[in-house]
Amino acid sequence: MFPGTLGGGVVGRALERGIWSYDTINLRDFATDNYGSVDDTQFGGGAGMVMRADIIANAIDSVLKGKKKIIYFSPRGKVLDQKMAREMANISDFVLICGRYEGIDQRVIDEYEIEEVSIGDYILSGGEIAAQVFIDSCVRLLDNVVHSAESTANESFEIGGLEWPLYTRPSAWRGRKVPEVLLSGHHGNIERWRKEQSDDITKERRPDLIKID
């Protein structure tokens, strides 16, 4: 499943250039039976299997040289946002745990002080997609990944709200015209228009992003 989408676009080119790198660890390599089992039934009963602490711990120990930040993707975690991505992008080394089944044994979370991170209020079949979302959001903030620093600075969430509408050529398409202000060349008016549009869209779609002093 890796690199998956991480092998394309600016993040994929950064991978080829060695700006970032990754290694995958197969938990089944640490299984203790001939079947490669990494999970077992829940203590206390209930549907679904739980990934075993001893197996996950052995996998972590195999790559844990010094104190690294360990993240486990879980719907119980703090929701990933742009602020978190910027903070995480400043950390040079991670261990990312991609869960399956019902999740992982709580004891391994407590033992390693693992941080739980969610990418949204929904359930996925496993943490691999969440890990790719997390990696993409962090890597694109690294130096020399996105061509222009201004590109990342003028995006949704970086500007304190949602991004304004975007237009390019042709200036007229199927009877729809680009707003005249964007063709005026008046930078002050353009900036005011963009700010107004951003504010209106944010109020309509994500009022939770609006800061009230």
PDB file of C-alpha atoms in Angstrom:
ATOM      1  CA  MET A   1       0.000   0.000   0.000  1.00  0.00           C
ATOM      2  CA  PHE A   2       3.065   2.251   0.166  1.00  0.00           C
ATOM      3  CA  PRO A   3       4.086   4.563  -1.331  1.00  0.00           C
ATOM      4  CA  GLY A   4       0.629   4.595  -2.948  1.00  0.00           C
ATOM      5  CA  THR A   5      -0.384   8.172  -3.682  1.00  0.00           C
ATOM      6  CA  LEU A   6       2.791   9.337  -1.946  1.00  0.00           C
ATOM      7  CA  GLY A   7       4.720   8.192  -5.028  1.00  0.00           C
ATOM      8  CA  GLY A   8       3.150  10.866  -7.234  1.00  0.00           C
ATOM      9  CA  GLY A   9       3.114  14.648  -7.509  1.00  0.00           C
ATOM     10  CA  VAL A  10       5.338  16.964  -5.498  1.00  0.00           C
ATOM     11  CA  VAL A  11       5.515  14.513  -2.586  1.00  0.00           C
ATOM     12  CA  GLY A  12       6.609  11.701  -4.905  1.00  0.00           C
ATOM     13  CA  ARG A  13       9.286  13.881  -6.482  1.00  0.00           C
ATOM     14  CA  ALA A  14      10.499  14.820  -3.011  1.00  0.00           C
ATOM     15  CA  LEU A  15      10.710  11.113  -2.193  1.00  0.00           C
ATOM     16  CA  GLU A  16      12.822  10.494  -5.302  1.00  0.00           C
ATOM     17  CA  ARG A  17      15.111  13.408  -4.380  1.00  0.00           C
ATOM     18  CA  GLY A  18      15.598  12.094  -0.856  1.00  0.00           C
ATOM     19  CA  ILE A  19      13.934  15.030   0.911  1.00  0.00           C
ATOM     20  CA  TRP A  20      11.967  12.465   2.889  1.00  0.00           C
ATOM     21  CA  SER A  21      12.050   8.680   3.144  1.00  0.00           C
ATOM     22  CA  TYR A  22      10.159   5.827   4.744  1.00  0.00           C
ATOM     23  CA  ASP A  23      10.488   2.161   5.651  1.00  0.00           C
ATOM     24  CA  THR A  24       7.617  -0.266   6.039  1.00  0.00           C
ATOM     25  CA  ILE A  25       7.538  -2.869   8.798  1.00  0.00           C
ATOM     26  CA  ASN A  26       5.328  -5.939   8.400  1.00  0.00           C
ATOM     27  CA  LEU A  27       3.862  -6.874  11.778  1.00  0.00           C
ATOM     28  CA  ARG A  28       3.458 -10.457  10.625  1.00  0.00           C
ATOM     29  CA  ASP A  29       7.242 -10.763  10.634  1.00  0.00           C
ATOM     30  CA  PHE A  30       7.000 -10.608  14.428  1.00  0.00           C
ATOM     31  CA  ALA A  31       4.257 -13.195  14.816  1.00  0.00           C
ATOM     32  CA  THR A  32       4.901 -16.116  17.160  1.00  0.00           C
ATOM     33  CA  ASP A  33       2.951 -18.795  15.319  1.00  0.00           C
ATOM     34  CA  ASN A  34       3.115 -20.396  11.896  1.00  0.00           C
ATOM     35  CA  TYR A  35       0.045 -18.502  10.716  1.00  0.00           C
ATOM     36  CA  GLY A  36       1.510 -15.031  11.113  1.00  0.00           C
ATOM     37  CA  SER A  37      -1.212 -14.043  13.577  1.00  0.00           C
ATOM     38  CA  VAL A  38      -1.014 -10.518  14.980  1.00  0.00           C
ATOM     39  CA  ASP A  39      -4.418 -10.318  16.678  1.00  0.00           C
ATOM     40  CA  ASP A  40      -6.603 -12.171  19.179  1.00  0.00           C
ATOM     41  CA  THR A  41     -10.078 -12.052  20.711  1.00  0.00           C
ATOM     42  CA  GLN A  42     -10.971  -9.323  23.184  1.00  0.00           C
ATOM     43  CA  PHE A  43     -10.792  -9.864  26.907  1.00  0.00           C
ATOM     44  CA  GLY A  44     -14.283  -9.256  28.272  1.00  0.00           C
ATOM     45  CA  GLY A  45     -15.928 -10.449  25.078  1.00  0.00           C
ATOM     46  CA  GLY A  46     -17.210  -8.532  22.105  1.00  0.00           C
ATOM     47  CA  ALA A  47     -17.060  -8.669  18.344  1.00  0.00           C
ATOM     48  CA  GLY A  48     -13.846  -8.045  16.455  1.00  0.00           C
ATOM     49  CA  MET A  49     -10.202  -8.842  17.034  1.00  0.00           C
ATOM     50  CA  VAL A  50      -7.543  -6.760  18.788  1.00  0.00           C
ATOM     51  CA  MET A  51      -3.925  -6.415  17.675  1.00  0.00           C
ATOM     52  CA  ARG A  52      -1.575  -7.883  20.282  1.00  0.00           C
ATOM     53  CA  ALA A  53       0.643  -5.649  22.408  1.00  0.00           C
ATOM     54  CA  ASP A  54       3.608  -8.022  22.463  1.00  0.00           C
ATOM     55  CA  ILE A  55       3.797  -8.282  18.679  1.00  0.00           C
ATOM     56  CA  ILE A  56       3.392  -4.549  18.085  1.00  0.00           C
ATOM     57  CA  ALA A  57       5.976  -3.821  20.802  1.00  0.00           C
ATOM     58  CA  ASN A  58       8.532  -6.126  19.191  1.00  0.00           C
ATOM     59  CA  ALA A  59       7.991  -4.358  15.873  1.00  0.00           C
ATOM     60  CA  ILE A  60       8.379  -0.941  17.505  1.00  0.00           C
ATOM     61  CA  ASP A  61      11.531  -2.012  19.338  1.00  0.00           C
ATOM     62  CA  SER A  62      13.075  -3.136  16.058  1.00  0.00           C
ATOM     63  CA  VAL A  63      13.074   0.456  14.759  1.00  0.00           C
ATOM     64  CA  LEU A  64      13.071   2.495  17.965  1.00  0.00           C
ATOM     65  CA  LYS A  65      16.569   3.939  18.218  1.00  0.00           C
ATOM     66  CA  GLY A  66      16.380   6.723  20.757  1.00  0.00           C
ATOM     67  CA  LYS A  67      13.143   8.488  21.664  1.00  0.00           C
ATOM     68  CA  LYS A  68      11.029   8.830  18.540  1.00  0.00           C
ATOM     69  CA  LYS A  69       7.514  10.153  18.322  1.00  0.00           C
ATOM     70  CA  ILE A  70       5.059   7.289  17.828  1.00  0.00           C
ATOM     71  CA  ILE A  71       1.666   7.929  16.264  1.00  0.00           C
ATOM     72  CA  TYR A  72      -1.230   5.511  16.035  1.00  0.00           C
ATOM     73  CA  PHE A  73      -4.082   6.364  13.685  1.00  0.00           C
ATOM     74  CA  SER A  74      -7.353   5.976  15.551  1.00  0.00           C
ATOM     75  CA  PRO A  75     -10.830   7.571  15.508  1.00  0.00           C
ATOM     76  CA  ARG A  76     -10.256   8.336  19.199  1.00  0.00           C
ATOM     77  CA  GLY A  77      -7.319  10.616  18.428  1.00  0.00           C
ATOM     78  CA  LYS A  78      -6.969  14.352  18.076  1.00  0.00           C
ATOM     79  CA  VAL A  79      -8.166  15.355  14.617  1.00  0.00           C
ATOM     80  CA  LEU A  80      -5.393  16.241  12.178  1.00  0.00           C
ATOM     81  CA  ASP A  81      -5.511  19.870  11.087  1.00  0.00           C
ATOM     82  CA  GLN A  82      -3.108  22.263   9.396  1.00  0.00           C
ATOM     83  CA  LYS A  83      -1.710  23.484  12.715  1.00  0.00           C
ATOM     84  CA  MET A  84      -0.842  19.919  13.712  1.00  0.00           C
ATOM     85  CA  ALA A  85       0.660  19.227  10.284  1.00  0.00           C
ATOM     86  CA  ARG A  86       2.971  22.239  10.659  1.00  0.00           C
ATOM     87  CA  GLU A  87       4.045  21.117  14.122  1.00  0.00           C
ATOM     88  CA  MET A  88       4.656  17.545  12.966  1.00  0.00           C
ATOM     89  CA  ALA A  89       6.584  18.695   9.891  1.00  0.00           C
ATOM     90  CA  ASN A  90       9.255  20.026  12.252  1.00  0.00           C
ATOM     91  CA  ILE A  91       9.868  16.549  13.701  1.00  0.00           C
ATOM     92  CA  SER A  92      12.493  14.582  11.819  1.00  0.00           C
ATOM     93  CA  ASP A  93      11.557  10.995  12.636  1.00  0.00           C
ATOM     94  CA  PHE A  94       8.314   9.140  13.345  1.00  0.00           C
ATOM     95  CA  VAL A  95       7.038   5.668  13.952  1.00  0.00           C
ATOM     96  CA  LEU A  96       3.544   5.402  12.478  1.00  0.00           C
ATOM     97  CA  ILE A  97       1.269   2.533  13.490  1.00  0.00           C
ATOM     98  CA  CYS A  98      -1.441   1.546  11.015  1.00  0.00           C
ATOM     99  CA  GLY A  99      -4.046  -0.401  12.944  1.00  0.00           C
ATOM    100  CA  ARG A 100      -6.468  -3.012  11.664  1.00  0.00           C
ATOM    101  CA  TYR A 101      -9.428  -4.934  13.068  1.00  0.00           C
ATOM    102  CA  GLU A 102     -10.883  -3.286  16.205  1.00  0.00           C
ATOM    103  CA  GLY A 103      -7.608  -1.576  17.084  1.00  0.00           C
ATOM    104  CA  ILE A 104      -4.530  -2.227  19.191  1.00  0.00           C
ATOM    105  CA  ASP A 105      -4.102  -3.334  22.801  1.00  0.00           C
ATOM    106  CA  GLN A 106      -4.267  -0.302  25.107  1.00  0.00           C
ATOM    107  CA  ARG A 107      -1.193  -1.427  27.032  1.00  0.00           C
ATOM    108  CA  VAL A 108       1.155  -0.781  24.126  1.00  0.00           C
ATOM    109  CA  ILE A 109      -0.316   2.733  23.773  1.00  0.00           C
ATOM    110  CA  ASP A 110       0.359   3.386  27.456  1.00  0.00           C
ATOM    111  CA  GLU A 111       3.797   1.735  27.468  1.00  0.00           C
ATOM    112  CA  TYR A 112       5.214   3.867  24.657  1.00  0.00           C
ATOM    113  CA  GLU A 113       3.131   6.987  25.319  1.00  0.00           C
ATOM    114  CA  ILE A 114       1.778   6.720  21.798  1.00  0.00           C
ATOM    115  CA  GLU A 115      -0.117   9.715  20.411  1.00  0.00           C
ATOM    116  CA  GLU A 116      -3.426   8.880  18.756  1.00  0.00           C
ATOM    117  CA  VAL A 117      -4.344  10.884  15.643  1.00  0.00           C
ATOM    118  CA  SER A 118      -7.555  10.867  13.609  1.00  0.00           C
ATOM    119  CA  ILE A 119      -8.066  12.241  10.108  1.00  0.00           C
ATOM    120  CA  GLY A 120     -11.828  12.698  10.569  1.00  0.00           C
ATOM    121  CA  ASP A 121     -15.044  11.486  12.131  1.00  0.00           C
ATOM    122  CA  TYR A 122     -15.489   8.303  10.129  1.00  0.00           C
ATOM    123  CA  ILE A 123     -14.144   4.751  10.154  1.00  0.00           C
ATOM    124  CA  LEU A 124     -11.619   3.292   7.711  1.00  0.00           C
ATOM    125  CA  SER A 125     -10.682  -0.362   7.182  1.00  0.00           C
ATOM    126  CA  GLY A 126      -7.153   0.370   8.350  1.00  0.00           C
ATOM    127  CA  GLY A 127      -4.680   3.080   9.202  1.00  0.00           C
ATOM    128  CA  GLU A 128      -2.682   2.963   5.977  1.00  0.00           C
ATOM    129  CA  ILE A 129      -4.773   5.575   4.169  1.00  0.00           C
ATOM    130  CA  ALA A 130      -4.725   7.782   7.259  1.00  0.00           C
ATOM    131  CA  ALA A 131      -0.931   7.448   7.388  1.00  0.00           C
ATOM    132  CA  GLN A 132      -0.643   8.551   3.765  1.00  0.00           C
ATOM    133  CA  VAL A 133      -2.864  11.580   4.434  1.00  0.00           C
ATOM    134  CA  PHE A 134      -0.735  12.458   7.461  1.00  0.00           C
ATOM    135  CA  ILE A 135       2.553  12.060   5.587  1.00  0.00           C
ATOM    136  CA  ASP A 136       1.348  14.071   2.573  1.00  0.00           C
ATOM    137  CA  SER A 137       0.131  16.943   4.757  1.00  0.00           C
ATOM    138  CA  CYS A 138       3.505  17.131   6.538  1.00  0.00           C
ATOM    139  CA  VAL A 139       5.910  16.510   3.647  1.00  0.00           C
ATOM    140  CA  ARG A 140       4.470  19.219   1.403  1.00  0.00           C
ATOM    141  CA  LEU A 141       5.387  21.742   4.106  1.00  0.00           C
ATOM    142  CA  LEU A 142       9.081  20.817   4.012  1.00  0.00           C
ATOM    143  CA  ASP A 143      11.563  23.086   2.272  1.00  0.00           C
ATOM    144  CA  ASN A 144      12.002  22.513  -1.470  1.00  0.00           C
ATOM    145  CA  VAL A 145       8.942  20.258  -1.820  1.00  0.00           C
ATOM    146  CA  VAL A 146       6.340  22.729  -3.117  1.00  0.00           C
ATOM    147  CA  HIS A 147       7.844  25.035  -5.750  1.00  0.00           C
ATOM    148  CA  SER A 148       6.675  28.272  -4.147  1.00  0.00           C
ATOM    149  CA  ALA A 149       6.348  28.923  -0.410  1.00  0.00           C
ATOM    150  CA  GLU A 150       3.550  31.349  -1.299  1.00  0.00           C
ATOM    151  CA  SER A 151       1.534  28.402  -2.645  1.00  0.00           C
ATOM    152  CA  THR A 152       1.258  26.836   0.810  1.00  0.00           C
ATOM    153  CA  ALA A 153       0.856  30.174   2.602  1.00  0.00           C
ATOM    154  CA  ASN A 154      -2.281  31.150   0.647  1.00  0.00           C
ATOM    155  CA  GLU A 155      -4.236  27.932   1.124  1.00  0.00           C
ATOM    156  CA  SER A 156      -7.292  27.107   3.182  1.00  0.00           C
ATOM    157  CA  PHE A 157      -6.543  26.963   6.933  1.00  0.00           C
ATOM    158  CA  GLU A 158      -3.249  28.799   6.428  1.00  0.00           C
ATOM    159  CA  ILE A 159      -5.108  32.081   5.851  1.00  0.00           C
ATOM    160  CA  GLY A 160      -7.339  31.788   8.903  1.00  0.00           C
ATOM    161  CA  GLY A 161     -10.274  30.410   6.943  1.00  0.00           C
ATOM    162  CA  LEU A 162     -11.185  28.821   3.629  1.00  0.00           C
ATOM    163  CA  GLU A 163      -9.610  29.835   0.339  1.00  0.00           C
ATOM    164  CA  TRP A 164     -11.304  32.235  -2.051  1.00  0.00           C
ATOM    165  CA  PRO A 165     -12.575  31.129  -5.529  1.00  0.00           C
ATOM    166  CA  LEU A 166      -9.853  30.549  -8.120  1.00  0.00           C
ATOM    167  CA  TYR A 167      -9.944  31.332 -11.854  1.00  0.00           C
ATOM    168  CA  THR A 168      -7.669  30.981 -14.900  1.00  0.00           C
ATOM    169  CA  ARG A 169      -7.940  31.164 -18.709  1.00  0.00           C
ATOM    170  CA  PRO A 170     -10.202  31.429 -20.601  1.00  0.00           C
ATOM    171  CA  SER A 171     -11.709  34.565 -19.070  1.00  0.00           C
ATOM    172  CA  ALA A 172     -15.124  33.605 -20.452  1.00  0.00           C
ATOM    173  CA  TRP A 173     -16.372  29.998 -20.477  1.00  0.00           C
ATOM    174  CA  ARG A 174     -19.901  28.742 -21.240  1.00  0.00           C
ATOM    175  CA  GLY A 175     -21.290  32.184 -20.529  1.00  0.00           C
ATOM    176  CA  ARG A 176     -19.513  32.429 -17.179  1.00  0.00           C
ATOM    177  CA  LYS A 177     -17.016  35.261 -16.808  1.00  0.00           C
ATOM    178  CA  VAL A 178     -14.134  35.759 -14.434  1.00  0.00           C
ATOM    179  CA  PRO A 179     -14.935  38.531 -11.884  1.00  0.00           C
ATOM    180  CA  GLU A 180     -13.806  41.871 -13.318  1.00  0.00           C
ATOM    181  CA  VAL A 181     -11.768  42.747 -10.241  1.00  0.00           C
ATOM    182  CA  LEU A 182      -9.361  39.877 -10.970  1.00  0.00           C
ATOM    183  CA  LEU A 183      -8.714  41.279 -14.443  1.00  0.00           C
ATOM    184  CA  SER A 184      -8.238  44.863 -13.242  1.00  0.00           C
ATOM    185  CA  GLY A 185      -4.578  44.591 -12.240  1.00  0.00           C
ATOM    186  CA  HIS A 186      -5.386  46.580  -9.061  1.00  0.00           C
ATOM    187  CA  HIS A 187      -3.673  44.524  -6.368  1.00  0.00           C
ATOM    188  CA  GLY A 188      -5.337  46.297  -3.463  1.00  0.00           C
ATOM    189  CA  ASN A 189      -8.828  45.667  -4.813  1.00  0.00           C
ATOM    190  CA  ILE A 190      -7.934  42.065  -5.631  1.00  0.00           C
ATOM    191  CA  GLU A 191      -6.694  41.425  -2.096  1.00  0.00           C
ATOM    192  CA  ARG A 192      -9.858  42.977  -0.611  1.00  0.00           C
ATOM    193  CA  TRP A 193     -12.065  40.874  -2.900  1.00  0.00           C
ATOM    194  CA  ARG A 194     -10.215  37.689  -1.954  1.00  0.00           C
ATOM    195  CA  LYS A 195     -10.504  38.481   1.757  1.00  0.00           C
ATOM    196  CA  GLU A 196     -14.244  39.154   1.433  1.00  0.00           C
ATOM    197  CA  GLN A 197     -14.794  35.955  -0.538  1.00  0.00           C
ATOM    198  CA  SER A 198     -12.765  33.926   1.962  1.00  0.00           C
ATOM    199  CA  ASP A 199     -14.737  35.371   4.887  1.00  0.00           C
ATOM    200  CA  ASP A 200     -18.105  34.689   3.225  1.00  0.00           C
ATOM    201  CA  ILE A 201     -17.230  31.098   2.278  1.00  0.00           C
ATOM    202  CA  THR A 202     -15.833  30.397   5.750  1.00  0.00           C
ATOM    203  CA  LYS A 203     -18.954  31.782   7.460  1.00  0.00           C
ATOM    204  CA  GLU A 204     -21.182  29.668   5.217  1.00  0.00           C
ATOM    205  CA  ARG A 205     -19.278  26.380   5.240  1.00  0.00           C
ATOM    206  CA  ARG A 206     -17.024  26.338   8.310  1.00  0.00           C
ATOM    207  CA  PRO A 207     -18.217  28.863  10.895  1.00  0.00           C
ATOM    208  CA  ASP A 208     -16.218  26.896  13.484  1.00  0.00           C
ATOM    209  CA  LEU A 209     -13.039  28.354  11.964  1.00  0.00           C
ATOM    210  CA  ILE A 210     -14.037  31.933  12.702  1.00  0.00           C
ATOM    211  CA  LYS A 211     -12.192  33.412  15.665  1.00  0.00           C
ATOM    212  CA  ILE A 212     -14.219  35.622  17.995  1.00  0.00           C
ATOM    213  CA  ASP A 213     -12.176  38.069  20.093  1.00  0.00           C
TER     214      ASP A 213
END
